Amino acid sequence: MSDRLNSLLADFHSRLELCVDSQALESLKAEFLGKKGPLTELLKSLKDLSPEERTRVGQATNDAKTAMEAGLASRRAALDKIALDEKLKSEWFDVTLDAAPSRLGALHPVSRVQYEIEDIFSSLGFSIQDGPHCELDYYNFEALNIPKDHPARDMQDTFYFENGAILRTHTSAVQVRAMEKLKPPFKIIGPGKVFRVERTDPSHEAAFHQLEGMVVAEGITVAHLIHTMKTLLKEIFKRDVKIRLRPGFFPFVEPGFELDISCQICDAKGCSVCKHSGWIELMPCGMVHPNVLKHGGIDTDKFSGFAFGLGLDRLVMMRFKIEDIRHLHSGDLRFSGQFV
Ligand code: DAH
């Protein structure tokens, strides 16, 4: 019996040497250790033996089985190592190569210009004030000398909420909020998003950006207003830009002006953005109306002020020569990717 086992083991080991892949190993395992294999046969025939022989032969058969299993495992490990070595030889990569380029995010052009202008104003001693997008009628209209039923309300098509609140139509709503908070003299800007019911076109959007400015102190005159505007535009465009002032009507200023700059997109030759006039309305402004100062609790015998509302999106368009305001909110990466 032990001869039989020894020759089985010898046979197994010589066959094992010939196995070159895991498929061969599996079939060798099935042949020797499977249900119909010689070892199973041997174990089945144990019942015909005497008890002593049964113990001895049973033990020897199990030892042979263990030896075969160990042989299979070590051959499998050897084959795995060969396969890995082969793979390492054929597959390699250069760790010194540059990584695949990743896309970097960047500030939106509107934010970029807004932060730049905030810096300019901060350096001139202005503080930055904020206000809510969802605004009360009082701050957006009433306190700005635009009572209910005033025709000037038609100038700004407003989004209304059912409870009477509105989406602010201009950053001028920040003016009275600032006056309630600060004591004159003060200089503030209020940048942010504003909303109007608009039919969109290359220069109109329903959501856009303004930057409000307000200066209140003793003895403020139109001269201060003009000087500040000129300084600002020079800083923004880094060169002298042609401007013109026209009278303009806004209920919260008296006198009021429209400040236009020559179109930077077409060099004043005429294009769709400037509606072929060569001029862009950039900054309405004026001397703060006494009624507005009063709503802010300011003594109008002592203090006066000027205010302006900069169209931020227009400025961004001039700066980067963008011909359609709708690009700004498009979320199109082909557009924003140009500002990285
Ligand atoms: N709030 C006005 C608008 O959006 C713009 C404006 C005009 C702002 C005159 C001002 C100003 O501060 O003085 O139409």
JSON list of N, CA and C in Angstrom, two decimals, residues 94-145:
[
{"chain": "A", "resi": 94, "resn": "ASP", "atom": "N", "xyz": [7.38, 55.81, -16.45]},
{"chain": "A", "resi": 94, "resn": "ASP", "atom": "CA", "xyz": [8.39, 56.79, -16.08]},
{"chain": "A", "resi": 94, "resn": "ASP", "atom": "C", "xyz": [7.83, 57.69, -14.98]},
{"chain": "A", "resi": 95, "resn": "VAL", "atom": "N", "xyz": [8.34, 57.47, -13.75]},
{"chain": "A", "resi": 95, "resn": "VAL", "atom": "CA", "xyz": [7.78, 58.26, -12.64]},
{"chain": "A", "resi": 95, "resn": "VAL", "atom": "C", "xyz": [8.18, 59.72, -12.73]},
{"chain": "A", "resi": 96, "resn": "THR", "atom": "N", "xyz": [9.11, 60.06, -13.60]},
{"chain": "A", "resi": 96, "resn": "THR", "atom": "CA", "xyz": [9.53, 61.46, -13.69]},
{"chain": "A", "resi": 96, "resn": "THR", "atom": "C", "xyz": [8.66, 62.25, -14.67]},
{"chain": "A", "resi": 97, "resn": "LEU", "atom": "N", "xyz": [7.73, 61.52, -15.37]},
{"chain": "A", "resi": 97, "resn": "LEU", "atom": "CA", "xyz": [6.87, 62.23, -16.33]},
{"chain": "A", "resi": 97, "resn": "LEU", "atom": "C", "xyz": [5.94, 63.20, -15.62]},
{"chain": "A", "resi": 98, "resn": "ASP", "atom": "N", "xyz": [5.56, 64.30, -16.28]},
{"chain": "A", "resi": 98, "resn": "ASP", "atom": "CA", "xyz": [4.60, 65.24, -15.70]},
{"chain": "A", "resi": 98, "resn": "ASP", "atom": "C", "xyz": [3.24, 64.56, -15.56]},
{"chain": "A", "resi": 99, "resn": "ALA", "atom": "N", "xyz": [2.50, 64.93, -14.50]},
{"chain": "A", "resi": 99, "resn": "ALA", "atom": "CA", "xyz": [1.15, 64.39, -14.33]},
{"chain": "A", "resi": 99, "resn": "ALA", "atom": "C", "xyz": [0.25, 64.96, -15.43]},
{"chain": "A", "resi": 100, "resn": "ALA", "atom": "N", "xyz": [-0.86, 64.26, -15.69]},
{"chain": "A", "resi": 100, "resn": "ALA", "atom": "CA", "xyz": [-1.80, 64.77, -16.69]},
{"chain": "A", "resi": 100, "resn": "ALA", "atom": "C", "xyz": [-2.28, 66.14, -16.22]},
{"chain": "A", "resi": 101, "resn": "PRO", "atom": "N", "xyz": [-2.43, 67.11, -17.12]},
{"chain": "A", "resi": 101, "resn": "PRO", "atom": "CA", "xyz": [-2.81, 68.45, -16.68]},
{"chain": "A", "resi": 101, "resn": "PRO", "atom": "C", "xyz": [-4.22, 68.46, -16.09]},
{"chain": "A", "resi": 102, "resn": "SER", "atom": "N", "xyz": [-4.39, 69.17, -14.96]},
{"chain": "A", "resi": 102, "resn": "SER", "atom": "CA", "xyz": [-5.74, 69.27, -14.39]},
{"chain": "A", "resi": 102, "resn": "SER", "atom": "C", "xyz": [-6.21, 70.71, -14.59]},
{"chain": "A", "resi": 103, "resn": "ARG", "atom": "N", "xyz": [-7.53, 70.89, -14.67]},
{"chain": "A", "resi": 103, "resn": "ARG", "atom": "CA", "xyz": [-8.05, 72.24, -14.93]},
{"chain": "A", "resi": 103, "resn": "ARG", "atom": "C", "xyz": [-8.15, 73.01, -13.62]},
{"chain": "A", "resi": 104, "resn": "LEU", "atom": "N", "xyz": [-7.54, 74.16, -13.61]},
{"chain": "A", "resi": 104, "resn": "LEU", "atom": "CA", "xyz": [-7.59, 74.98, -12.40]},
{"chain": "A", "resi": 104, "resn": "LEU", "atom": "C", "xyz": [-8.82, 75.87, -12.44]},
{"chain": "A", "resi": 105, "resn": "GLY", "atom": "N", "xyz": [-9.45, 76.05, -11.31]},
{"chain": "A", "resi": 105, "resn": "GLY", "atom": "CA", "xyz": [-10.57, 76.98, -11.25]},
{"chain": "A", "resi": 105, "resn": "GLY", "atom": "C", "xyz": [-10.03, 78.41, -11.17]},
{"chain": "A", "resi": 106, "resn": "ALA", "atom": "N", "xyz": [-10.87, 79.38, -11.40]},
{"chain": "A", "resi": 106, "resn": "ALA", "atom": "CA", "xyz": [-10.42, 80.77, -11.30]},
{"chain": "A", "resi": 106, "resn": "ALA", "atom": "C", "xyz": [-11.62, 81.65, -10.98]},
{"chain": "A", "resi": 107, "resn": "LEU", "atom": "N", "xyz": [-11.35, 82.87, -10.61]},
{"chain": "A", "resi": 107, "resn": "LEU", "atom": "CA", "xyz": [-12.45, 83.79, -10.30]},
{"chain": "A", "resi": 107, "resn": "LEU", "atom": "C", "xyz": [-13.23, 84.12, -11.57]},
{"chain": "A", "resi": 108, "resn": "HIS", "atom": "N", "xyz": [-14.53, 84.26, -11.41]},
{"chain": "A", "resi": 108, "resn": "HIS", "atom": "CA", "xyz": [-15.38, 84.71, -12.52]},
{"chain": "A", "resi": 108, "resn": "HIS", "atom": "C", "xyz": [-14.97, 86.16, -12.84]},
{"chain": "A", "resi": 109, "resn": "PRO", "atom": "N", "xyz": [-15.01, 86.54, -14.13]},
{"chain": "A", "resi": 109, "resn": "PRO", "atom": "CA", "xyz": [-14.57, 87.89, -14.47]},
{"chain": "A", "resi": 109, "resn": "PRO", "atom": "C", "xyz": [-15.31, 88.99, -13.70]},
{"chain": "A", "resi": 110, "resn": "VAL", "atom": "N", "xyz": [-16.59, 88.74, -13.37]},
{"chain": "A", "resi": 110, "resn": "VAL", "atom": "CA", "xyz": [-17.32, 89.77, -12.61]},
{"chain": "A", "resi": 110, "resn": "VAL", "atom": "C", "xyz": [-16.72, 89.90, -11.20]},
{"chain": "A", "resi": 111, "resn": "SER", "atom": "N", "xyz": [-16.45, 88.76, -10.56]},
{"chain": "A", "resi": 111, "resn": "SER", "atom": "CA", "xyz": [-15.85, 88.81, -9.22]},
{"chain": "A", "resi": 111, "resn": "SER", "atom": "C", "xyz": [-14.49, 89.50, -9.30]},
{"chain": "A", "resi": 112, "resn": "ARG", "atom": "N", "xyz": [-13.74, 89.15, -10.35]},
{"chain": "A", "resi": 112, "resn": "ARG", "atom": "CA", "xyz": [-12.40, 89.70, -10.48]},
{"chain": "A", "resi": 112, "resn": "ARG", "atom": "C", "xyz": [-12.44, 91.23, -10.54]},
{"chain": "A", "resi": 113, "resn": "VAL", "atom": "N", "xyz": [-13.31, 91.75, -11.40]},
{"chain": "A", "resi": 113, "resn": "VAL", "atom": "CA", "xyz": [-13.40, 93.21, -11.54]},
{"chain": "A", "resi": 113, "resn": "VAL", "atom": "C", "xyz": [-13.98, 93.82, -10.26]},
{"chain": "A", "resi": 114, "resn": "GLN", "atom": "N", "xyz": [-14.96, 93.12, -9.67]},
{"chain": "A", "resi": 114, "resn": "GLN", "atom": "CA", "xyz": [-15.55, 93.64, -8.42]},
{"chain": "A", "resi": 114, "resn": "GLN", "atom": "C", "xyz": [-14.48, 93.78, -7.34]},
{"chain": "A", "resi": 115, "resn": "TYR", "atom": "N", "xyz": [-13.65, 92.73, -7.17]},
{"chain": "A", "resi": 115, "resn": "TYR", "atom": "CA", "xyz": [-12.62, 92.79, -6.13]},
{"chain": "A", "resi": 115, "resn": "TYR", "atom": "C", "xyz": [-11.61, 93.89, -6.42]},
{"chain": "A", "resi": 116, "resn": "GLU", "atom": "N", "xyz": [-11.31, 94.06, -7.71]},
{"chain": "A", "resi": 116, "resn": "GLU", "atom": "CA", "xyz": [-10.36, 95.10, -8.09]},
{"chain": "A", "resi": 116, "resn": "GLU", "atom": "C", "xyz": [-10.90, 96.48, -7.70]},
{"chain": "A", "resi": 117, "resn": "ILE", "atom": "N", "xyz": [-12.19, 96.69, -8.00]},
{"chain": "A", "resi": 117, "resn": "ILE", "atom": "CA", "xyz": [-12.78, 98.00, -7.70]},
{"chain": "A", "resi": 117, "resn": "ILE", "atom": "C", "xyz": [-12.91, 98.19, -6.19]},
{"chain": "A", "resi": 118, "resn": "GLU", "atom": "N", "xyz": [-13.22, 97.10, -5.49]},
{"chain": "A", "resi": 118, "resn": "GLU", "atom": "CA", "xyz": [-13.26, 97.19, -4.02]},
{"chain": "A", "resi": 118, "resn": "GLU", "atom": "C", "xyz": [-11.90, 97.65, -3.50]},
{"chain": "A", "resi": 119, "resn": "ASP", "atom": "N", "xyz": [-10.83, 97.11, -4.10]},
{"chain": "A", "resi": 119, "resn": "ASP", "atom": "CA", "xyz": [-9.48, 97.50, -3.66]},
{"chain": "A", "resi": 119, "resn": "ASP", "atom": "C", "xyz": [-9.24, 98.99, -3.90]},
{"chain": "A", "resi": 120, "resn": "ILE", "atom": "N", "xyz": [-9.67, 99.44, -5.09]},
{"chain": "A", "resi": 120, "resn": "ILE", "atom": "CA", "xyz": [-9.46, 100.86, -5.41]},
{"chain": "A", "resi": 120, "resn": "ILE", "atom": "C", "xyz": [-10.18, 101.74, -4.38]},
{"chain": "A", "resi": 121, "resn": "PHE", "atom": "N", "xyz": [-11.45, 101.39, -4.12]},
{"chain": "A", "resi": 121, "resn": "PHE", "atom": "CA", "xyz": [-12.22, 102.21, -3.18]},
{"chain": "A", "resi": 121, "resn": "PHE", "atom": "C", "xyz": [-11.70, 102.08, -1.75]},
{"chain": "A", "resi": 122, "resn": "SER", "atom": "N", "xyz": [-11.27, 100.88, -1.38]},
{"chain": "A", "resi": 122, "resn": "SER", "atom": "CA", "xyz": [-10.73, 100.73, -0.03]},
{"chain": "A", "resi": 122, "resn": "SER", "atom": "C", "xyz": [-9.53, 101.64, 0.14]},
{"chain": "A", "resi": 123, "resn": "SER", "atom": "N", "xyz": [-8.70, 101.71, -0.92]},
{"chain": "A", "resi": 123, "resn": "SER", "atom": "CA", "xyz": [-7.50, 102.55, -0.81]},
{"chain": "A", "resi": 123, "resn": "SER", "atom": "C", "xyz": [-7.88, 104.03, -0.74]},
{"chain": "A", "resi": 124, "resn": "LEU", "atom": "N", "xyz": [-9.11, 104.37, -1.16]},
{"chain": "A", "resi": 124, "resn": "LEU", "atom": "CA", "xyz": [-9.56, 105.77, -1.06]},
{"chain": "A", "resi": 124, "resn": "LEU", "atom": "C", "xyz": [-10.33, 106.00, 0.25]},
{"chain": "A", "resi": 125, "resn": "GLY", "atom": "N", "xyz": [-10.36, 105.00, 1.11]},
{"chain": "A", "resi": 125, "resn": "GLY", "atom": "CA", "xyz": [-10.99, 105.15, 2.42]},
{"chain": "A", "resi": 125, "resn": "GLY", "atom": "C", "xyz": [-12.47, 104.78, 2.47]},
{"chain": "A", "resi": 126, "resn": "PHE", "atom": "N", "xyz": [-12.97, 104.12, 1.42]},
{"chain": "A", "resi": 126, "resn": "PHE", "atom": "CA", "xyz": [-14.37, 103.69, 1.42]},
{"chain": "A", "resi": 126, "resn": "PHE", "atom": "C", "xyz": [-14.50, 102.37, 2.19]},
{"chain": "A", "resi": 127, "resn": "SER", "atom": "N", "xyz": [-15.64, 102.17, 2.88]},
{"chain": "A", "resi": 127, "resn": "SER", "atom": "CA", "xyz": [-15.88, 100.86, 3.49]},
{"chain": "A", "resi": 127, "resn": "SER", "atom": "C", "xyz": [-16.88, 100.10, 2.61]},
{"chain": "A", "resi": 128, "resn": "ILE", "atom": "N", "xyz": [-16.85, 98.77, 2.71]},
{"chain": "A", "resi": 128, "resn": "ILE", "atom": "CA", "xyz": [-17.71, 97.95, 1.84]},
{"chain": "A", "resi": 128, "resn": "ILE", "atom": "C", "xyz": [-18.94, 97.50, 2.63]},
{"chain": "A", "resi": 129, "resn": "GLN", "atom": "N", "xyz": [-20.12, 97.86, 2.13]},
{"chain": "A", "resi": 129, "resn": "GLN", "atom": "CA", "xyz": [-21.37, 97.51, 2.81]},
{"chain": "A", "resi": 129, "resn": "GLN", "atom": "C", "xyz": [-22.15, 96.50, 1.99]},
{"chain": "A", "resi": 130, "resn": "ASP", "atom": "N", "xyz": [-22.96, 95.72, 2.70]},
{"chain": "A", "resi": 130, "resn": "ASP", "atom": "CA", "xyz": [-23.73, 94.67, 2.03]},
{"chain": "A", "resi": 130, "resn": "ASP", "atom": "C", "xyz": [-25.22, 94.88, 2.32]},
{"chain": "A", "resi": 131, "resn": "GLY", "atom": "N", "xyz": [-26.05, 94.28, 1.50]},
{"chain": "A", "resi": 131, "resn": "GLY", "atom": "CA", "xyz": [-27.49, 94.33, 1.75]},
{"chain": "A", "resi": 131, "resn": "GLY", "atom": "C", "xyz": [-28.11, 93.07, 1.19]},
{"chain": "A", "resi": 132, "resn": "PRO", "atom": "N", "xyz": [-29.35, 92.76, 1.61]},
{"chain": "A", "resi": 132, "resn": "PRO", "atom": "CA", "xyz": [-29.97, 91.51, 1.15]},
{"chain": "A", "resi": 132, "resn": "PRO", "atom": "C", "xyz": [-30.48, 91.58, -0.28]},
{"chain": "A", "resi": 133, "resn": "HIS", "atom": "N", "xyz": [-30.45, 90.44, -0.98]},
{"chain": "A", "resi": 133, "resn": "HIS", "atom": "CA", "xyz": [-31.04, 90.38, -2.33]},
{"chain": "A", "resi": 133, "resn": "HIS", "atom": "C", "xyz": [-32.56, 90.51, -2.24]},
{"chain": "A", "resi": 134, "resn": "CYS", "atom": "N", "xyz": [-33.13, 89.81, -1.25]},
{"chain": "A", "resi": 134, "resn": "CYS", "atom": "CA", "xyz": [-34.57, 89.90, -1.03]},
{"chain": "A", "resi": 134, "resn": "CYS", "atom": "C", "xyz": [-34.79, 91.10, -0.10]},
{"chain": "A", "resi": 135, "resn": "GLU", "atom": "N", "xyz": [-35.34, 92.16, -0.66]},
{"chain": "A", "resi": 135, "resn": "GLU", "atom": "CA", "xyz": [-35.32, 93.45, 0.03]},
{"chain": "A", "resi": 135, "resn": "GLU", "atom": "C", "xyz": [-36.73, 93.93, 0.35]},
{"chain": "A", "resi": 136, "resn": "LEU", "atom": "N", "xyz": [-36.80, 94.85, 1.30]},
{"chain": "A", "resi": 136, "resn": "LEU", "atom": "CA", "xyz": [-38.09, 95.46, 1.61]},
{"chain": "A", "resi": 136, "resn": "LEU", "atom": "C", "xyz": [-38.35, 96.60, 0.64]},
{"chain": "A", "resi": 137, "resn": "ASP", "atom": "N", "xyz": [-39.60, 96.80, 0.31]},
{"chain": "A", "resi": 137, "resn": "ASP", "atom": "CA", "xyz": [-40.02, 97.90, -0.55]},
{"chain": "A", "resi": 137, "resn": "ASP", "atom": "C", "xyz": [-39.45, 99.21, -0.01]},
{"chain": "A", "resi": 138, "resn": "TYR", "atom": "N", "xyz": [-39.44, 99.32, 1.32]},
{"chain": "A", "resi": 138, "resn": "TYR", "atom": "CA", "xyz": [-38.98, 100.57, 1.95]},
{"chain": "A", "resi": 138, "resn": "TYR", "atom": "C", "xyz": [-37.56, 100.94, 1.50]},
{"chain": "A", "resi": 139, "resn": "TYR", "atom": "N", "xyz": [-36.63, 100.00, 1.60]},
{"chain": "A", "resi": 139, "resn": "TYR", "atom": "CA", "xyz": [-35.23, 100.33, 1.28]},
{"chain": "A", "resi": 139, "resn": "TYR", "atom": "C", "xyz": [-35.01, 100.48, -0.23]},
{"chain": "A", "resi": 140, "resn": "ASN", "atom": "N", "xyz": [-35.73, 99.68, -1.00]},
{"chain": "A", "resi": 140, "resn": "ASN", "atom": "CA", "xyz": [-35.51, 99.72, -2.45]},
{"chain": "A", "resi": 140, "resn": "ASN", "atom": "C", "xyz": [-36.18, 100.94, -3.09]},
{"chain": "A", "resi": 141, "resn": "PHE", "atom": "N", "xyz": [-37.34, 101.37, -2.53]},
{"chain": "A", "resi": 141, "resn": "PHE", "atom": "CA", "xyz": [-38.10, 102.46, -3.16]},
{"chain": "A", "resi": 141, "resn": "PHE", "atom": "C", "xyz": [-38.40, 103.61, -2.20]},
{"chain": "A", "resi": 142, "resn": "GLU", "atom": "N", "xyz": [-39.22, 103.30, -1.21]},
{"chain": "A", "resi": 142, "resn": "GLU", "atom": "CA", "xyz": [-39.80, 104.31, -0.33]},
{"chain": "A", "resi": 142, "resn": "GLU", "atom": "C", "xyz": [-38.73, 105.28, 0.22]},
{"chain": "A", "resi": 143, "resn": "ALA", "atom": "N", "xyz": [-37.71, 104.74, 0.85]},
{"chain": "A", "resi": 143, "resn": "ALA", "atom": "CA", "xyz": [-36.70, 105.58, 1.48]},
{"chain": "A", "resi": 143, "resn": "ALA", "atom": "C", "xyz": [-35.83, 106.29, 0.45]},
{"chain": "A", "resi": 144, "resn": "LEU", "atom": "N", "xyz": [-35.92, 105.85, -0.81]},
{"chain": "A", "resi": 144, "resn": "LEU", "atom": "CA", "xyz": [-35.14, 106.49, -1.86]},
{"chain": "A", "resi": 144, "resn": "LEU", "atom": "C", "xyz": [-35.99, 107.51, -2.62]},
{"chain": "A", "resi": 145, "resn": "ASN", "atom": "N", "xyz": [-37.00, 107.99, -1.94]},
{"chain": "A", "resi": 145, "resn": "ASN", "atom": "CA", "xyz": [-37.83, 109.05, -2.51]},
{"chain": "A", "resi": 145, "resn": "ASN", "atom": "C", "xyz": [-38.66, 108.55, -3.70]}
]
